[in-house]
Amino acid sequence: MIFLSAGIEKLTGYPASAFTGEDAMSYASLIHPDDRAKVSDDTNAAIRERRPFQLSYRITTAAGKLRWAWEQGAAVFDEQGNVEALEGFIADITVLRRADLLALEQASLLDKARDAIFVMDMSSRITYWNKGAERLYGWDAREAEGQRMSDLLCDDHAAYSEAYKTALDEGEWVGELHQHRRDGSPLHADTRWTVVPADPASGIPQKILVMSTDISERKSNEARIHRLAYFDALTDLPNRASLLDHLRRALLGSARSRKVGALMFLDLDNFKTLNDTHGHAAGDMLLQAVARRLEHSVREADMVARLGGDEFVILVQPDEESIETAAHHAETVAAKVVAAMRAPFQLADFMYSVSTSIGVTMISGALDTVESALKQADTAMYQAKAAGRNTFRFFDPDMQAKWTARSELESGLRRALRNHEFMLNYQPQLDGDSRVIGAEALLRWRLPNGEILYPTEFIKQAEETSLIVDIGRWVLGTACLELASWQRNPATRHLSLSVNVSARQFVEPDFVAMTQEILAATGVDPHGLKFELTETLVVTDFAHTVETMETLRRLGITFSLDDFGTGYSSLAYLRKLPLDQLKIDYSFMRDVLTDRNDASIVRSIIALGGSLGLQVIAEGVETQGQREWLSQAGCFVYQGYLYERALSGEHFARYAATLH
Ligand SMILES: Nc1nc2c(ncn2[C@@H]2O[C@H](COP(=O)(O)OP(=O)(O)OP(=O)(O)O)[C@@H](O)[C@H]2O)c(=O)[nH]1
């Protein structure tokens, strides 16, 4: 060696002087034996090619330690082109080499990990992709690196953005992501994102390390376990555990909302007979078919569960304001279930009919617990069995009494139609000169025991069922027959007859056709026929009402608005209706002489009728004083006890003939 700087001592532990002079030690001898050949080959090659060389090799220091050296140098040539000397510098790169090795070592460790591990930069581009990621996702490192994680893997971009934001805010995010593989197959991954601050001084995040584990199998196992725990394997319906869970939640919700729902307990009637006669498999088939029909009988929000055996439960969500309306709704559901069971079931190669007994109880979070609700519904179900099966019973005796009364009334109405228990009476309508100008047909129901019922006692109930349509048809037919008979008699041919038409009947799609049929069958002149409509009808469906009224008017029928002033009909509505008459409700007439409010309402109605060109008739006129007050106020048509009660057809015809 000709010259060495003092720095060599820091690297080798030997002073520079040790390498120069007579007994100098060879620097090359410090080079690790394994690296010597490469150092000499690389140096010679560089010299041959007359270019500088860079070498890295290990040396053994004076203290016997290994260090990494990095040498850059070049040969110095004399004029003949021979190597005169080598010059350059040597640096200690031990620390750098260690870091490199560590990185290499870590990368190979990451590759050995089973999990997918990848790194992305702050713009979501993947910068590292381990073997686990290749295995899990299917892309190799070359394909994945440089791509955005969100584009490459993620199906749910909102979830991805949320994860990214949380990772930046909190340094870490752990959660599940829906992803897909290279072949497009879906993947449920449990991921952990860690933000790696590259520069500890600035703290600016530069990379996000993502570890991802495939939990698809765990998820599908969980789903299977959930199904086993909460669903009945035979019918696929929610099971008892699920029902208890939903019922508890429904009660909690109802305690907050104060709304009322219902719980229905169903048990098939004589199910054992099917098992005994056709075998268990047939029984199973029936249970499955019943489950499907029950599901179709309830609303989406309501729940059908199988408790076990042939027992089912329907939970009607608490959605009603009162116990009464909830009971009414439950009754509709129960009736639907009974009807759904009516058609026989196809089981393998035979048809089978089954009925069900249903117990119903109302549920409200303020009053009930899961246990009490189930017990009550169960008790009510046994009452339904005791009552002969194929029916339903309410747990609450009051409710049961009301329901029984209603259902008795309903079957009574059916019988009345069949057995001709209805009759029409006619209350005369007179003009200012006390001449009879017509009548209002009033419905009466004569019970088999001779008792007479008035419409207020049964029409509302009839309106809640389709019975009103049949009753209305009978009323119209009978009234038209009567009117036709008046029209055949010269003394009564000028009379008009008012018939009450219920809203429910008027909106029936075939109401006009049915009316035409009756007109034709009875041969009545429709000009004598007046339909009395209520305000409710007008308000409910104005456009359709006007259309139907106009069609009927073209046939000659006229219209009166009944109960005028009691409802909500506005002037705007009134003006557009093709009316002929306004009727002052009897409730205003009662106190018209003493109550200033009633008097002023009646005066307004009369004035309104006048300005719209409508005839105004007052009903409920009972005294001469009322009649005189009315005529002074400008109303000249009257109906009421002052003249006559409602008379039988025969009576009326005689009465009218004498007063025309
Ligand atoms: N096929 C079938 N039968 C079952 C299953 N679970 C219970 N059963 C049978 O269902 C029948 C239940 O009968 P019960 O409800 O006690 O009596 P029922 O014959 O329906 O008579 P009532 O309820 O009094 O009208 C029993 O014979 C049980 O063996 C099942 O999963 N499949």
XYZ file of C-alpha atoms in Angstrom, residues 199-572:
374
model
C -40.818 9.196 8.699
C -40.945 9.257 12.474
C -39.829 12.906 12.511
C -42.697 14.245 10.397
C -45.211 11.568 11.345
C -46.709 11.781 7.867
C -48.276 8.418 7.055
C -46.866 6.864 3.999
C -48.071 3.321 3.873
C -50.949 1.200 5.004
C -50.247 -2.400 5.897
C -53.275 -4.598 5.317
C -53.647 -8.118 6.662
C -56.571 -10.036 5.353
C -58.044 -13.396 6.405
C -60.695 -15.321 4.497
C -63.669 -15.823 6.803
C -66.168 -16.903 4.150
C -66.347 -20.367 5.613
C -66.780 -19.082 9.137
C -69.536 -16.784 7.903
C -71.381 -19.561 6.133
C -71.007 -21.763 9.202
C -72.382 -18.988 11.347
C -75.331 -18.608 8.974
C -75.938 -22.362 9.114
C -75.784 -22.382 12.893
C -78.158 -19.410 12.999
C -80.597 -21.277 10.735
C -80.419 -24.351 12.921
C -80.964 -22.298 16.059
C -83.764 -20.076 14.805
C -85.591 -21.986 12.068
C -87.644 -25.110 11.996
C -86.009 -27.659 9.717
C -89.265 -29.224 8.493
C -91.223 -26.136 7.482
C -88.447 -23.558 7.235
C -90.513 -21.280 9.456
C -88.970 -19.409 12.397
C -88.990 -21.689 15.465
C -89.927 -21.150 19.086
C -86.637 -19.432 20.005
C -87.067 -17.046 17.118
C -90.680 -16.343 18.038
C -89.768 -15.587 21.663
C -87.098 -13.223 20.425
C -89.456 -11.387 18.065
C -92.252 -11.318 20.609
C -89.954 -9.788 23.209
C -88.889 -7.126 20.744
C -92.475 -6.479 19.640
C -93.502 -5.958 23.273
C -90.597 -3.592 23.895
C -91.538 -1.618 20.763
C -95.166 -1.537 21.828
C -94.246 -0.280 25.304
C -92.630 2.707 23.589
C -95.160 3.297 20.821
C -98.239 2.387 22.889
C -99.537 0.498 19.890
C -101.370 -2.789 20.104
C -100.830 -6.036 18.218
C -102.038 -9.609 18.489
C -100.710 -13.058 19.163
C -102.514 -16.034 17.663
C -101.982 -19.603 18.686
C -102.980 -22.171 16.057
C -103.344 -25.903 16.444
C -104.478 -28.146 13.611
C -107.633 -30.101 14.307
C -107.306 -33.872 14.609
C -103.860 -33.886 13.039
C -103.086 -37.153 14.766
C -105.641 -38.898 12.550
C -103.608 -38.063 9.437
C -100.419 -39.438 10.998
C -102.274 -42.571 12.078
C -104.019 -43.225 8.780
C -101.469 -42.054 6.171
C -98.197 -42.119 8.078
C -95.799 -39.583 9.472
C -94.444 -38.531 6.052
C -97.906 -37.427 4.972
C -98.211 -35.516 8.241
C -94.927 -33.780 7.510
C -96.108 -32.803 4.045
C -99.259 -31.291 5.476
C -97.275 -29.297 8.046
C -95.127 -27.907 5.238
C -98.122 -27.000 3.091
C -99.930 -25.419 6.042
C -96.799 -23.344 6.756
C -96.874 -21.930 3.207
C -100.566 -21.049 3.380
C -100.132 -19.361 6.760
C -97.275 -17.280 5.420
C -99.520 -16.057 2.625
C -102.257 -15.084 5.070
C -100.214 -12.454 6.913
C -98.580 -9.153 6.069
C -94.862 -8.929 5.395
C -94.138 -7.457 8.843
C -96.079 -10.141 10.704
C -94.537 -13.439 11.632
C -95.571 -17.066 11.353
C -93.619 -19.487 13.531
C -93.861 -23.202 14.188
C -93.714 -24.020 17.859
C -93.492 -27.747 17.280
C -95.901 -30.570 16.425
C -98.982 -29.134 14.757
C -98.771 -25.848 16.648
C -98.134 -22.562 14.902
C -98.108 -18.981 16.127
C -98.831 -15.772 14.264
C -97.413 -12.568 15.679
C -99.309 -9.561 14.380
C -96.985 -6.599 14.915
C -98.255 -3.904 17.295
C -99.396 -1.312 14.810
C -102.879 -0.361 15.936
C -103.863 2.609 18.064
C -106.382 0.801 20.257
C -107.268 -2.657 21.519
C -110.517 -2.457 19.529
C -108.867 -1.769 16.179
C -106.175 -4.371 16.924
C -108.919 -6.899 17.698
C -110.658 -5.996 14.486
C -107.455 -6.511 12.509
C -106.704 -9.790 14.306
C -110.203 -10.946 13.470
C -109.528 -10.256 9.791
C -106.267 -12.234 9.935
C -107.947 -15.116 11.769
C -110.780 -15.170 9.238
C -108.183 -15.183 6.447
C -106.398 -18.128 8.043
C -109.633 -20.059 8.446
C -110.438 -19.320 4.785
C -106.906 -20.292 3.666
C -107.338 -23.686 5.278
C -110.641 -24.286 3.561
C -109.300 -25.706 0.275
C -108.034 -29.285 0.603
C -104.278 -29.947 0.517
C -102.632 -32.094 -2.125
C -100.483 -34.627 -0.245
C -98.509 -37.011 -2.460
C -101.301 -38.843 -4.250
C -104.348 -37.807 -2.232
C -106.217 -34.711 -1.133
C -106.637 -33.941 2.547
C -108.763 -31.382 4.370
C -107.786 -29.965 7.713
C -109.122 -27.164 9.856
C -107.475 -25.213 12.619
C -108.432 -23.851 16.004
C -107.118 -20.398 16.792
C -106.690 -18.566 20.076
C -106.219 -14.815 19.879
C -104.936 -12.372 22.439
C -104.109 -8.723 22.101
C -100.552 -7.730 22.992
C -99.395 -4.433 24.380
C -95.988 -3.760 25.880
C -97.562 -1.882 28.767
C -99.584 -4.876 29.952
C -98.063 -8.114 28.715
C -94.948 -10.228 28.994
C -93.788 -12.874 26.547
C -94.997 -15.576 28.895
C -98.410 -14.050 29.635
C -99.091 -13.379 25.955
C -98.272 -16.954 24.938
C -100.260 -18.405 27.805
C -103.323 -16.311 26.977
C -103.229 -17.222 23.287
C -102.821 -20.874 24.239
C -105.780 -20.723 26.649
C -107.937 -19.076 23.988
C -106.922 -21.814 21.529
C -108.219 -24.458 23.929
C -111.492 -22.535 24.120
C -111.691 -22.666 20.330
C -111.131 -26.452 20.490
C -113.814 -26.728 23.166
C -116.193 -24.686 21.009
C -116.034 -27.420 18.392
C -112.777 -26.624 16.502
C -112.382 -24.838 13.123
C -112.983 -21.473 14.757
C -111.221 -18.814 16.762
C -111.653 -17.443 20.251
C -110.456 -14.276 21.926
C -108.794 -14.558 25.301
C -110.524 -11.391 26.547
C -114.160 -12.260 27.458
C -115.399 -8.735 26.568
C -113.824 -8.970 23.179
C -115.218 -12.440 22.734
C -118.690 -11.189 23.710
C -118.469 -8.363 21.183
C -117.235 -10.686 18.500
C -119.953 -13.216 19.252
C -122.599 -10.486 19.109
C -121.206 -9.223 15.820
C -120.993 -12.638 14.262
C -124.502 -13.456 15.420
C -125.740 -10.211 13.891
C -123.960 -11.077 10.686
C -125.476 -14.509 10.431
C -128.812 -12.947 11.388
C -128.515 -10.531 8.461
C -127.786 -13.426 6.124
C -130.811 -15.261 7.396
C -132.914 -12.074 7.063
C -132.026 -11.856 3.386
C -132.830 -15.515 2.846
C -136.052 -15.539 4.827
C -137.446 -12.179 3.690
C -137.287 -10.607 7.137
C -136.539 -7.147 5.718
C -139.302 -4.748 4.789
C -139.550 -1.179 3.562
C -141.663 1.535 5.138
C -142.409 4.845 3.471
C -142.328 8.177 5.234
C -144.334 10.851 3.405
C -142.747 14.072 2.149
C -145.118 17.055 1.828
C -144.922 20.451 0.196
C -145.921 23.872 1.574
C -149.545 23.236 0.654
C -149.479 19.975 2.621
C -149.699 17.869 -0.479
C -147.804 14.584 -0.564
C -145.067 14.821 -3.178
C -143.193 11.647 -2.357
C -141.675 9.445 0.326
C -138.441 8.148 1.716
C -138.104 4.375 1.750
C -136.928 3.238 5.210
C -135.586 -0.232 5.919
C -136.934 -2.335 8.790
C -135.892 -5.762 9.981
C -138.625 -7.874 11.480
C -137.027 -10.558 13.628
C -138.651 -13.996 13.776
C -139.900 -13.091 17.299
C -141.764 -10.103 15.865
C -139.337 -7.460 17.172
C -138.602 -4.683 14.681
C -135.028 -3.411 14.283
C -134.160 0.000 12.807
C -131.250 0.610 10.416
C -129.121 2.276 13.115
C -129.067 -1.105 14.847
C -127.646 -3.108 11.977
C -126.559 -1.052 8.964
C -123.119 -0.126 10.307
C -122.328 -3.803 10.842
C -123.686 -4.689 7.414
C -121.442 -2.007 5.941
C -118.392 -3.639 7.489
C -119.097 -6.764 5.488
C -120.178 -7.170 1.920
C -123.724 -7.849 3.179
C -124.609 -4.193 2.626
C -124.357 -4.779 -1.114
C -126.915 -7.581 -1.023
C -129.165 -5.684 1.363
C -128.868 -2.551 -0.805
C -129.841 -4.533 -3.882
C -132.901 -5.874 -2.112
C -133.872 -2.357 -0.941
C -133.550 -0.876 -4.415
C -135.453 -3.730 -6.047
C -138.282 -3.520 -3.511
C -138.473 0.283 -3.678
C -138.623 0.220 -7.477
C -141.427 -2.337 -7.408
C -143.359 -0.097 -5.031
C -142.713 3.027 -7.077
C -143.746 1.234 -10.253
C -147.036 0.319 -8.599
C -147.579 3.989 -7.601
C -146.809 4.994 -11.144
C -149.592 2.732 -12.423
C -152.162 4.574 -10.262
C -153.195 8.070 -11.529
C -153.616 9.285 -7.935
C -149.997 8.458 -7.018
C -148.130 8.454 -10.330
C -146.522 11.880 -9.691
C -144.825 10.782 -6.434
C -141.117 10.483 -6.051
C -139.381 7.895 -3.897
C -136.084 8.510 -2.091
C -133.839 5.487 -1.513
C -130.786 5.550 0.755
C -127.687 4.259 -0.976
C -124.740 3.368 1.246
C -121.282 4.543 0.283
C -119.996 0.980 0.195
C -122.752 0.030 -2.258
C -122.378 3.111 -4.440
C -118.689 2.464 -5.111
C -119.227 -1.166 -6.156
C -117.952 -1.439 -9.736
C -121.261 -2.832 -10.962
C -123.549 -0.412 -9.126
C -124.743 1.307 -12.329
C -125.289 -2.002 -14.125
C -127.201 -3.387 -11.153
C -129.405 -0.276 -11.048
C -130.146 -0.557 -14.758
C -131.047 -4.206 -14.323
C -133.519 -3.363 -11.556
C -135.030 -0.496 -13.554
C -135.582 -2.827 -16.475
C -136.937 -5.664 -14.345
C -139.440 -3.493 -12.455
C -140.412 -1.285 -15.411
C -140.223 1.781 -13.177
C -139.876 5.283 -14.614
C -136.527 6.406 -13.175
C -137.634 10.050 -13.043
C -139.569 9.248 -9.896
C -136.500 7.719 -8.232
C -134.220 9.713 -5.959
C -130.976 8.399 -4.463
C -130.012 9.763 -1.080
C -126.239 9.863 -0.672
C -124.264 10.714 2.447
C -121.506 13.228 2.819
C -118.975 10.528 3.671
C -119.292 9.076 0.207
C -118.791 12.408 -1.472
C -115.695 13.186 0.554
C -114.144 9.724 0.126
C -113.926 9.564 -3.635
C -115.167 12.748 -5.184
C -114.223 12.206 -8.821
C -115.642 8.710 -9.023
C -118.813 9.762 -7.211
C -119.488 12.595 -9.652
C -118.921 10.295 -12.608
C -121.336 7.654 -11.320
C -123.908 10.294 -10.399
C -123.804 11.764 -13.871
C -124.260 8.365 -15.507
C -127.284 7.643 -13.329
C -128.685 11.139 -13.873
C -128.732 10.517 -17.600
C -131.082 7.618 -16.862
C -133.439 10.057 -15.101
C -132.525 9.385 -11.467
C -132.206 12.445 -9.195
C -130.012 12.954 -6.134
C -130.422 14.226 -2.634
C -127.562 14.861 -0.199
C -128.577 13.298 3.092
C -127.496 14.443 6.545
C -126.332 17.701 5.049
C -124.404 19.900 7.494
C -123.226 17.062 9.760
C -120.136 16.126 7.792
C -117.301 17.895 6.138
C -118.452 18.585 2.625
C -117.202 21.940 1.550
C -118.968 24.416 -0.640
C -116.503 23.759 -3.411
